[in-house]
PDB file of C-alpha atoms in Angstrom:
ATOM      1  CA  UNK A1031     -54.630 -37.219  29.295  1.00 44.00           C
ATOM      2  CA  UNK A1032     -57.032 -34.340  28.668  1.00 47.00           C
ATOM      3  CA  UNK A1033     -58.102 -33.163  25.256  1.00 56.00           C
ATOM      4  CA  UNK A1034     -56.809 -29.853  23.917  1.00 74.00           C
ATOM      5  CA  UNK A1035     -59.501 -27.233  23.439  1.00 79.00           C
ATOM      6  CA  UNK A1036     -59.773 -26.411  19.695  1.00 88.00           C
ATOM      7  CA  UNK A1037     -58.544 -22.935  18.800  1.00 91.00           C
ATOM      8  CA  UNK A1038     -61.924 -21.798  17.465  1.00 92.00           C
ATOM      9  CA  UNK A1039     -63.593 -22.905  20.712  1.00 90.00           C
ATOM     10  CA  UNK A1040     -61.050 -20.964  22.777  1.00 90.00           C
ATOM     11  CA  UNK A1041     -61.907 -17.878  20.746  1.00 93.00           C
ATOM     12  CA  UNK A1042     -65.640 -18.457  21.263  1.00 91.00           C
ATOM     13  CA  UNK A1043     -65.136 -18.891  25.000  1.00 87.00           C
ATOM     14  CA  UNK A1044     -63.087 -15.701  25.213  1.00 90.00           C
ATOM     15  CA  UNK A1045     -65.718 -13.703  23.311  1.00 91.00           C
ATOM     16  CA  UNK A1046     -68.497 -15.047  25.540  1.00 85.00           C
ATOM     17  CA  UNK A1047     -66.469 -14.226  28.656  1.00 82.00           C
ATOM     18  CA  UNK A1048     -66.047 -10.637  27.437  1.00 85.00           C
ATOM     19  CA  UNK A1049     -69.796 -10.358  26.836  1.00 81.00           C
ATOM     20  CA  UNK A1050     -70.778 -11.925  30.151  1.00 73.00           C
ATOM     21  CA  UNK A1051     -68.326  -9.734  32.069  1.00 74.00           C
ATOM     22  CA  UNK A1052     -69.755  -6.608  30.426  1.00 76.00           C
ATOM     23  CA  UNK A1053     -66.573  -5.696  28.565  1.00 85.00           C
ATOM     24  CA  UNK A1054     -68.520  -5.877  25.299  1.00 87.00           C
ATOM     25  CA  UNK A1055     -72.092  -4.596  25.575  1.00 83.00           C
ATOM     26  CA  UNK A1056     -75.039  -5.313  23.294  1.00 79.00           C
ATOM     27  CA  UNK A1057     -74.709  -3.326  20.082  1.00 83.00           C
ATOM     28  CA  UNK A1058     -70.973  -2.733  20.484  1.00 88.00           C
ATOM     29  CA  UNK A1059     -68.359  -3.859  17.977  1.00 91.00           C
ATOM     30  CA  UNK A1060     -65.945  -6.579  19.044  1.00 93.00           C
ATOM     31  CA  UNK A1061     -62.313  -6.947  17.969  1.00 92.00           C
ATOM     32  CA  UNK A1062     -61.701  -7.380  14.252  1.00 93.00           C
ATOM     33  CA  UNK A1063     -60.907 -10.763  12.713  1.00 93.00           C
ATOM     34  CA  UNK A1064     -57.325  -9.652  12.160  1.00 93.00           C
ATOM     35  CA  UNK A1065     -56.941  -8.535  15.782  1.00 94.00           C
ATOM     36  CA  UNK A1066     -58.383 -11.795  17.092  1.00 95.00           C
ATOM     37  CA  UNK A1067     -56.155 -13.814  14.773  1.00 94.00           C
ATOM     38  CA  UNK A1068     -53.096 -11.990  16.127  1.00 95.00           C
ATOM     39  CA  UNK A1069     -54.242 -12.282  19.753  1.00 94.00           C
ATOM     40  CA  UNK A1070     -54.803 -16.040  19.553  1.00 94.00           C
ATOM     41  CA  UNK A1071     -52.029 -16.680  17.023  1.00 94.00           C
ATOM     42  CA  UNK A1072     -54.328 -18.467  14.589  1.00 94.00           C
ATOM     43  CA  UNK A1073     -55.453 -18.005  11.008  1.00 95.00           C
ATOM     44  CA  UNK A1074     -58.327 -15.718  10.091  1.00 93.00           C
ATOM     45  CA  UNK A1075     -60.147 -18.840   8.875  1.00 95.00           C
ATOM     46  CA  UNK A1076     -60.158 -20.161  12.451  1.00 94.00           C
ATOM     47  CA  UNK A1077     -61.440 -16.829  13.760  1.00 94.00           C
ATOM     48  CA  UNK A1078     -64.084 -16.794  11.038  1.00 93.00           C
ATOM     49  CA  UNK A1079     -65.400 -20.181  12.186  1.00 93.00           C
ATOM     50  CA  UNK A1080     -65.753 -18.938  15.771  1.00 92.00           C
ATOM     51  CA  UNK A1081     -67.570 -15.779  14.683  1.00 93.00           C
ATOM     52  CA  UNK A1082     -69.794 -17.698  12.274  1.00 91.00           C
ATOM     53  CA  UNK A1083     -70.919 -20.127  14.985  1.00 88.00           C
ATOM     54  CA  UNK A1084     -71.607 -17.321  17.477  1.00 89.00           C
ATOM     55  CA  UNK A1085     -73.599 -15.507  14.802  1.00 87.00           C
ATOM     56  CA  UNK A1086     -75.666 -18.634  14.143  1.00 83.00           C
ATOM     57  CA  UNK A1087     -76.263 -18.845  17.911  1.00 78.00           C
ATOM     58  CA  UNK A1088     -77.508 -15.219  17.811  1.00 78.00           C
ATOM     59  CA  UNK A1089     -74.795 -14.012  20.153  1.00 84.00           C
ATOM     60  CA  UNK A1090     -73.078 -11.886  17.485  1.00 89.00           C
ATOM     61  CA  UNK A1091     -74.277  -9.958  14.446  1.00 89.00           C
ATOM     62  CA  UNK A1092     -71.984  -9.626  11.434  1.00 89.00           C
ATOM     63  CA  UNK A1093     -72.551  -6.541   9.276  1.00 88.00           C
ATOM     64  CA  UNK A1094     -71.067  -6.447   5.809  1.00 84.00           C
ATOM     65  CA  UNK A1095     -68.421  -3.729   5.616  1.00 83.00           C
ATOM     66  CA  UNK A1096     -68.907  -2.670   9.239  1.00 86.00           C
ATOM     67  CA  UNK A1097     -67.603  -5.515  11.392  1.00 90.00           C
ATOM     68  CA  UNK A1098     -68.992  -7.845  14.040  1.00 93.00           C
ATOM     69  CA  UNK A1099     -71.206  -6.634  16.881  1.00 91.00           C
ATOM     70  CA  UNK A1100     -72.700  -8.060  20.046  1.00 88.00           C
ATOM     71  CA  UNK A1101     -76.282  -8.881  19.068  1.00 83.00           C
ATOM     72  CA  UNK A1102     -79.079  -6.806  20.503  1.00 68.00           C
ATOM     73  CA  UNK A1103     -81.030  -9.466  22.368  1.00 57.00           C
ATOM     74  CA  UNK A1104     -84.686  -8.931  21.593  1.00 48.00           C
ATOM     75  CA  UNK A1105     -85.910 -11.747  23.793  1.00 40.00           C
ATOM     76  CA  UNK A1106     -87.248 -11.149  27.283  1.00 37.00           C
ATOM     77  CA  UNK A1107     -88.418 -13.270  30.178  1.00 36.00           C
ATOM     78  CA  UNK A1108     -91.512 -14.412  28.297  1.00 36.00           C
ATOM     79  CA  UNK A1109     -89.782 -15.274  25.011  1.00 39.00           C
ATOM     80  CA  UNK A1110     -89.435 -18.839  26.241  1.00 45.00           C
ATOM     81  CA  UNK A1111     -92.459 -19.966  28.221  1.00 53.00           C
ATOM     82  CA  UNK A1112     -91.260 -22.085  31.119  1.00 62.00           C
ATOM     83  CA  UNK A1113     -93.919 -23.939  33.041  1.00 65.00           C
ATOM     84  CA  UNK A1114     -93.616 -23.312  36.754  1.00 75.00           C
ATOM     85  CA  UNK A1115     -95.223 -25.971  38.915  1.00 80.00           C
ATOM     86  CA  UNK A1116     -95.522 -23.603  41.870  1.00 80.00           C
ATOM     87  CA  UNK A1117     -97.555 -21.138  39.810  1.00 76.00           C
ATOM     88  CA  UNK A1118     -99.615 -23.930  38.221  1.00 78.00           C
ATOM     89  CA  UNK A1119    -100.622 -25.365  41.580  1.00 81.00           C
ATOM     90  CA  UNK A1120    -101.339 -21.999  43.181  1.00 77.00           C
ATOM     91  CA  UNK A1121    -103.463 -21.037  40.168  1.00 75.00           C
ATOM     92  CA  UNK A1122    -105.450 -24.228  40.727  1.00 77.00           C
ATOM     93  CA  UNK A1123    -105.992 -23.203  44.386  1.00 80.00           C
ATOM     94  CA  UNK A1124    -103.876 -26.069  45.653  1.00 84.00           C
ATOM     95  CA  UNK A1125    -101.465 -25.825  48.545  1.00 90.00           C
ATOM     96  CA  UNK A1126     -97.876 -25.854  47.280  1.00 90.00           C
ATOM     97  CA  UNK A1127     -94.673 -26.752  49.128  1.00 94.00           C
ATOM     98  CA  UNK A1128     -91.119 -27.610  48.079  1.00 95.00           C
ATOM     99  CA  UNK A1129     -88.584 -29.763  49.899  1.00 96.00           C
ATOM    100  CA  UNK A1130     -84.897 -29.545  48.978  1.00 97.00           C
ATOM    101  CA  UNK A1131     -83.447 -33.063  48.998  1.00 97.00           C
ATOM    102  CA  UNK A1132     -79.877 -32.099  48.126  1.00 96.00           C
ATOM    103  CA  UNK A1133     -77.739 -29.500  46.429  1.00 95.00           C
ATOM    104  CA  UNK A1134     -74.069 -29.666  45.554  1.00 95.00           C
ATOM    105  CA  UNK A1135     -71.285 -28.107  43.543  1.00 95.00           C
ATOM    106  CA  UNK A1136     -69.859 -30.265  40.764  1.00 94.00           C
ATOM    107  CA  UNK A1137     -66.295 -29.890  39.503  1.00 92.00           C
ATOM    108  CA  UNK A1138     -65.027 -30.801  36.037  1.00 89.00           C
ATOM    109  CA  UNK A1139     -63.499 -34.089  37.203  1.00 88.00           C
ATOM    110  CA  UNK A1140     -66.888 -35.216  38.580  1.00 91.00           C
ATOM    111  CA  UNK A1141     -68.767 -34.790  35.285  1.00 89.00           C
ATOM    112  CA  UNK A1142     -70.063 -37.689  33.238  1.00 88.00           C
ATOM    113  CA  UNK A1143     -70.029 -37.641  29.428  1.00 87.00           C
ATOM    114  CA  UNK A1144     -73.692 -36.585  29.185  1.00 86.00           C
ATOM    115  CA  UNK A1145     -73.146 -33.412  31.208  1.00 89.00           C
ATOM    116  CA  UNK A1146     -69.906 -32.591  29.410  1.00 88.00           C
ATOM    117  CA  UNK A1147     -71.720 -32.732  26.092  1.00 87.00           C
ATOM    118  CA  UNK A1148     -74.781 -30.796  27.235  1.00 88.00           C
ATOM    119  CA  UNK A1149     -72.822 -27.921  28.755  1.00 90.00           C
ATOM    120  CA  UNK A1150     -69.890 -28.003  26.320  1.00 85.00           C
ATOM    121  CA  UNK A1151     -67.342 -28.522  29.088  1.00 84.00           C
ATOM    122  CA  UNK A1152     -63.942 -29.771  28.032  1.00 71.00           C
ATOM    123  CA  UNK A1153     -62.244 -32.597  29.905  1.00 56.00           C
ATOM    124  CA  UNK A1154     -59.551 -30.220  31.121  1.00 49.00           C
ATOM    125  CA  UNK A1155     -60.172 -29.229  34.736  1.00 45.00           C
ATOM    126  CA  UNK A1156     -61.396 -25.663  35.140  1.00 45.00           C
ATOM    127  CA  UNK A1157     -58.786 -23.459  36.893  1.00 45.00           C
ATOM    128  CA  UNK A1158     -59.402 -22.660  40.538  1.00 45.00           C
ATOM    129  CA  UNK A1159     -59.497 -18.907  39.861  1.00 42.00           C
ATOM    130  CA  UNK A1160     -62.828 -19.298  38.052  1.00 44.00           C
ATOM    131  CA  UNK A1161     -65.627 -16.883  38.962  1.00 45.00           C
ATOM    132  CA  UNK A1162     -67.666 -19.867  40.118  1.00 47.00           C
ATOM    133  CA  UNK A1163     -67.486 -20.907  43.757  1.00 45.00           C
ATOM    134  CA  UNK A1164     -64.524 -23.148  44.519  1.00 44.00           C
ATOM    135  CA  UNK A1165     -65.474 -26.585  45.767  1.00 41.00           C
ATOM    136  CA  UNK A1166     -63.525 -26.059  48.980  1.00 36.00           C
ATOM    137  CA  UNK A1167     -65.703 -23.033  49.797  1.00 38.00           C
ATOM    138  CA  UNK A1168     -69.022 -24.842  49.433  1.00 39.00           C
ATOM    139  CA  UNK A1169     -68.708 -26.637  52.742  1.00 36.00           C
ATOM    140  CA  UNK A1170     -72.446 -26.596  53.426  1.00 39.00           C
ATOM    141  CA  UNK A1171     -73.201 -28.699  50.354  1.00 41.00           C
ATOM    142  CA  UNK A1172     -72.323 -32.190  49.242  1.00 43.00           C
ATOM    143  CA  UNK A1173     -68.894 -32.494  47.578  1.00 38.00           C
ATOM    144  CA  UNK A1174     -67.422 -35.759  46.329  1.00 40.00           C
ATOM    145  CA  UNK A1175     -64.725 -36.699  48.866  1.00 36.00           C
ATOM    146  CA  UNK A1176     -62.425 -37.861  46.064  1.00 42.00           C
ATOM    147  CA  UNK A1177     -62.477 -34.455  44.375  1.00 42.00           C
ATOM    148  CA  UNK A1178     -59.454 -32.153  44.443  1.00 47.00           C
ATOM    149  CA  UNK A1179     -60.573 -29.331  46.758  1.00 52.00           C
ATOM    150  CA  UNK A1180     -58.766 -26.760  44.610  1.00 60.00           C
ATOM    151  CA  UNK A1181     -61.060 -27.400  41.657  1.00 75.00           C
ATOM    152  CA  UNK A1182     -63.715 -24.846  40.860  1.00 87.00           C
ATOM    153  CA  UNK A1183     -67.386 -25.691  40.507  1.00 91.00           C
ATOM    154  CA  UNK A1184     -68.515 -25.855  36.883  1.00 93.00           C
ATOM    155  CA  UNK A1185     -72.093 -26.982  37.548  1.00 95.00           C
ATOM    156  CA  UNK A1186     -74.532 -26.822  40.433  1.00 96.00           C
ATOM    157  CA  UNK A1187     -76.973 -29.660  41.059  1.00 97.00           C
ATOM    158  CA  UNK A1188     -80.193 -29.487  43.048  1.00 97.00           C
ATOM    159  CA  UNK A1189     -82.850 -32.088  43.747  1.00 97.00           C
ATOM    160  CA  UNK A1190     -86.247 -30.925  44.944  1.00 97.00           C
ATOM    161  CA  UNK A1191     -89.580 -32.589  45.711  1.00 97.00           C
ATOM    162  CA  UNK A1192     -92.641 -30.479  44.888  1.00 94.00           C
ATOM    163  CA  UNK A1193     -95.861 -31.143  46.840  1.00 94.00           C
ATOM    164  CA  UNK A1194     -99.508 -30.445  46.067  1.00 90.00           C
ATOM    165  CA  UNK A1195    -101.810 -30.537  49.103  1.00 91.00           C
ATOM    166  CA  UNK A1196     -99.135 -32.439  51.007  1.00 92.00           C
ATOM    167  CA  UNK A1197     -98.674 -35.114  48.342  1.00 93.00           C
ATOM    168  CA  UNK A1198     -95.456 -35.337  46.273  1.00 94.00           C
ATOM    169  CA  UNK A1199     -96.256 -34.587  42.660  1.00 92.00           C
ATOM    170  CA  UNK A1200     -92.913 -33.783  41.020  1.00 94.00           C
ATOM    171  CA  UNK A1201     -89.266 -34.690  41.641  1.00 97.00           C
ATOM    172  CA  UNK A1202     -86.906 -32.130  40.082  1.00 96.00           C
ATOM    173  CA  UNK A1203     -83.273 -32.870  39.201  1.00 97.00           C
ATOM    174  CA  UNK A1204     -81.561 -29.746  37.879  1.00 97.00           C
ATOM    175  CA  UNK A1205     -78.063 -28.809  36.722  1.00 97.00           C
ATOM    176  CA  UNK A1206     -77.002 -25.183  36.234  1.00 96.00           C
ATOM    177  CA  UNK A1207     -73.908 -23.559  34.720  1.00 94.00           C
ATOM    178  CA  UNK A1208     -72.087 -22.381  37.861  1.00 92.00           C
ATOM    179  CA  UNK A1209     -69.955 -19.875  35.964  1.00 88.00           C
ATOM    180  CA  UNK A1210     -73.016 -17.994  34.695  1.00 88.00           C
ATOM    181  CA  UNK A1211     -75.101 -18.033  37.889  1.00 90.00           C
ATOM    182  CA  UNK A1212     -72.535 -18.280  40.716  1.00 91.00           C
ATOM    183  CA  UNK A1213     -75.005 -17.482  43.521  1.00 93.00           C
ATOM    184  CA  UNK A1214     -77.545 -20.117  42.464  1.00 95.00           C
ATOM    185  CA  UNK A1215     -76.389 -22.679  45.022  1.00 94.00           C
ATOM    186  CA  UNK A1216     -76.846 -20.235  47.902  1.00 94.00           C
ATOM    187  CA  UNK A1217     -80.608 -19.887  47.394  1.00 95.00           C
ATOM    188  CA  UNK A1218     -83.247 -21.491  49.611  1.00 95.00           C
ATOM    189  CA  UNK A1219     -85.252 -23.399  47.029  1.00 94.00           C
ATOM    190  CA  UNK A1220     -87.920 -24.326  49.530  1.00 93.00           C
ATOM    191  CA  UNK A1221     -88.859 -20.635  49.255  1.00 92.00           C
ATOM    192  CA  UNK A1222     -87.499 -19.608  45.831  1.00 91.00           C
ATOM    193  CA  UNK A1223     -88.516 -21.390  42.633  1.00 91.00           C
ATOM    194  CA  UNK A1224     -85.526 -22.502  40.549  1.00 93.00           C
ATOM    195  CA  UNK A1225     -87.012 -21.443  37.197  1.00 88.00           C
ATOM    196  CA  UNK A1226     -88.073 -18.033  38.511  1.00 87.00           C
ATOM    197  CA  UNK A1227     -84.603 -17.407  39.912  1.00 89.00           C
ATOM    198  CA  UNK A1228     -82.819 -18.373  36.686  1.00 89.00           C
ATOM    199  CA  UNK A1229     -85.094 -16.289  34.479  1.00 83.00           C
ATOM    200  CA  UNK A1230     -84.562 -13.265  36.739  1.00 82.00           C
ATOM    201  CA  UNK A1231     -80.785 -13.668  36.645  1.00 82.00           C
ATOM    202  CA  UNK A1232     -80.248 -14.663  33.016  1.00 79.00           C
ATOM    203  CA  UNK A1233     -83.136 -14.254  30.533  1.00 73.00           C
ATOM    204  CA  UNK A1234     -83.696 -17.333  28.396  1.00 74.00           C
ATOM    205  CA  UNK A1235     -83.480 -17.074  24.628  1.00 76.00           C
ATOM    206  CA  UNK A1236     -84.525 -20.579  23.559  1.00 81.00           C
ATOM    207  CA  UNK A1237     -84.923 -24.127  24.765  1.00 84.00           C
ATOM    208  CA  UNK A1238     -86.005 -27.638  23.884  1.00 86.00           C
ATOM    209  CA  UNK A1239     -87.745 -30.403  25.751  1.00 87.00           C
ATOM    210  CA  UNK A1240     -89.041 -33.969  25.546  1.00 89.00           C
ATOM    211  CA  UNK A1241     -91.731 -35.775  27.518  1.00 89.00           C
ATOM    212  CA  UNK A1242     -91.565 -39.536  27.976  1.00 90.00           C
ATOM    213  CA  UNK A1243     -93.410 -42.173  29.955  1.00 92.00           C
ATOM    214  CA  UNK A1244     -90.925 -44.127  32.080  1.00 93.00           C
ATOM    215  CA  UNK A1245     -91.084 -46.642  34.896  1.00 95.00           C
ATOM    216  CA  UNK A1246     -89.915 -45.043  38.133  1.00 95.00           C
ATOM    217  CA  UNK A1247     -86.465 -46.134  39.395  1.00 95.00           C
ATOM    218  CA  UNK A1248     -86.287 -46.876  43.120  1.00 96.00           C
ATOM    219  CA  UNK A1249     -84.959 -43.452  44.192  1.00 95.00           C
ATOM    220  CA  UNK A1250     -87.594 -41.625  42.136  1.00 96.00           C
ATOM    221  CA  UNK A1251     -90.359 -43.864  43.410  1.00 96.00           C
ATOM    222  CA  UNK A1252     -89.222 -43.225  46.978  1.00 96.00           C
ATOM    223  CA  UNK A1253     -89.241 -39.449  46.439  1.00 96.00           C
ATOM    224  CA  UNK A1254     -92.729 -39.510  44.880  1.00 96.00           C
ATOM    225  CA  UNK A1255     -94.036 -42.061  47.400  1.00 95.00           C
ATOM    226  CA  UNK A1256     -95.115 -44.510  44.712  1.00 95.00           C
ATOM    227  CA  UNK A1257     -94.262 -48.149  44.084  1.00 95.00           C
ATOM    228  CA  UNK A1258     -91.024 -48.868  42.183  1.00 94.00           C
ATOM    229  CA  UNK A1259     -91.560 -49.183  38.412  1.00 94.00           C
ATOM    230  CA  UNK A1260     -94.812 -47.209  38.615  1.00 94.00           C
ATOM    231  CA  UNK A1261     -95.533 -45.097  35.509  1.00 94.00           C
ATOM    232  CA  UNK A1262     -94.155 -41.561  35.498  1.00 94.00           C
ATOM    233  CA  UNK A1263     -94.111 -38.692  33.022  1.00 92.00           C
ATOM    234  CA  UNK A1264     -90.584 -37.302  32.637  1.00 93.00           C
ATOM    235  CA  UNK A1265     -90.004 -33.839  31.236  1.00 91.00           C
ATOM    236  CA  UNK A1266     -86.391 -33.243  30.158  1.00 92.00           C
ATOM    237  CA  UNK A1267     -85.642 -29.628  29.259  1.00 92.00           C
ATOM    238  CA  UNK A1268     -82.581 -27.556  28.499  1.00 91.00           C
ATOM    239  CA  UNK A1269     -82.638 -23.808  28.060  1.00 89.00           C
ATOM    240  CA  UNK A1270     -80.094 -21.418  26.583  1.00 87.00           C
ATOM    241  CA  UNK A1271     -78.886 -17.938  27.424  1.00 83.00           C
ATOM    242  CA  UNK A1272     -76.406 -15.994  25.264  1.00 76.00           C
ATOM    243  CA  UNK A1273     -75.973 -18.994  22.992  1.00 78.00           C
ATOM    244  CA  UNK A1274     -74.977 -21.461  25.718  1.00 84.00           C
ATOM    245  CA  UNK A1275     -76.848 -24.023  27.809  1.00 91.00           C
ATOM    246  CA  UNK A1276     -77.786 -22.376  31.099  1.00 92.00           C
ATOM    247  CA  UNK A1277     -79.666 -25.235  32.729  1.00 94.00           C
ATOM    248  CA  UNK A1278     -80.734 -28.831  32.144  1.00 95.00           C
ATOM    249  CA  UNK A1279     -83.533 -30.349  34.195  1.00 95.00           C
ATOM    250  CA  UNK A1280     -85.341 -33.650  34.591  1.00 95.00           C
ATOM    251  CA  UNK A1281     -88.805 -33.412  36.129  1.00 93.00           C
ATOM    252  CA  UNK A1282     -90.371 -36.700  37.197  1.00 96.00           C
ATOM    253  CA  UNK A1283     -94.153 -36.683  37.703  1.00 93.00           C
ATOM    254  CA  UNK A1284     -96.275 -39.394  39.298  1.00 90.00           C
ATOM    255  CA  UNK A1285     -98.301 -40.680  36.367  1.00 86.00           C
ATOM    256  CA  UNK A1286    -101.651 -40.811  38.146  1.00 83.00           C
ATOM    257  CA  UNK A1287    -101.307 -37.361  39.749  1.00 81.00           C
ATOM    258  CA  UNK A1288    -100.196 -35.105  36.923  1.00 79.00           C
ATOM    259  CA  UNK A1289    -101.053 -34.240  33.339  1.00 77.00           C
ATOM    260  CA  UNK A1290     -99.722 -31.792  30.761  1.00 74.00           C
ATOM    261  CA  UNK A1291    -102.263 -29.560  29.071  1.00 70.00           C
ATOM    262  CA  UNK A1292    -102.421 -26.430  26.945  1.00 63.00           C
ATOM    263  CA  UNK A1293    -104.382 -24.490  24.369  1.00 62.00           C
ATOM    264  CA  UNK A1294    -104.184 -24.769  20.576  1.00 59.00           C
TER     265      UNK A1294
END
């Protein structure tokens, strides 16, 4: 049995869909609270919660006596600095290469609890008329054989090994909202950097990350060509666009080949 999407969340999703589709442009007023309450057959209190949360997420701007407007996004591609290993290595005059290990479309029924939480995806299966690529149409990528072929992709997953001077230095595991960047899976990421592509398609407004030292599991050790349980530095990062998680990534670095540095 799937959980029912709360009414306020349905309203938020509908507003975001209207913004992403271009129906409501930055600076334009959206429907009034009363109109939204009538459309969704809910109380104005429920509508108010949806608008309040979207305002806190900087998607909407509420103006006393004037209404609610799509926020003018002041951020640009450099608002969130995203480290790009390709640029870092080329700047250090090192030869850079990328090898795509796998990429696949993931449907709602394939998601684990962690990904549902991170991307705010309800347990209900996404309808097959979604803008994202249907699983049955992604025949060149890996699809779980137990998945209903009529389900639409909700996330895309790619795994990439990054090399410096022919030696593996980073193993990237990335998940991307398929509904926001539907052509992501079609890219050749041995030639196109994932971060560069996402920033070009959907400017990032904010993000958060952690860095931890972890022993390498067997599959990570194999990808990085190090012994199992060797020390690695793992960067976990999620970035947001228009108030929603756009991408979540785990970047595993061989501990004796990589360091993080910066200026204070």
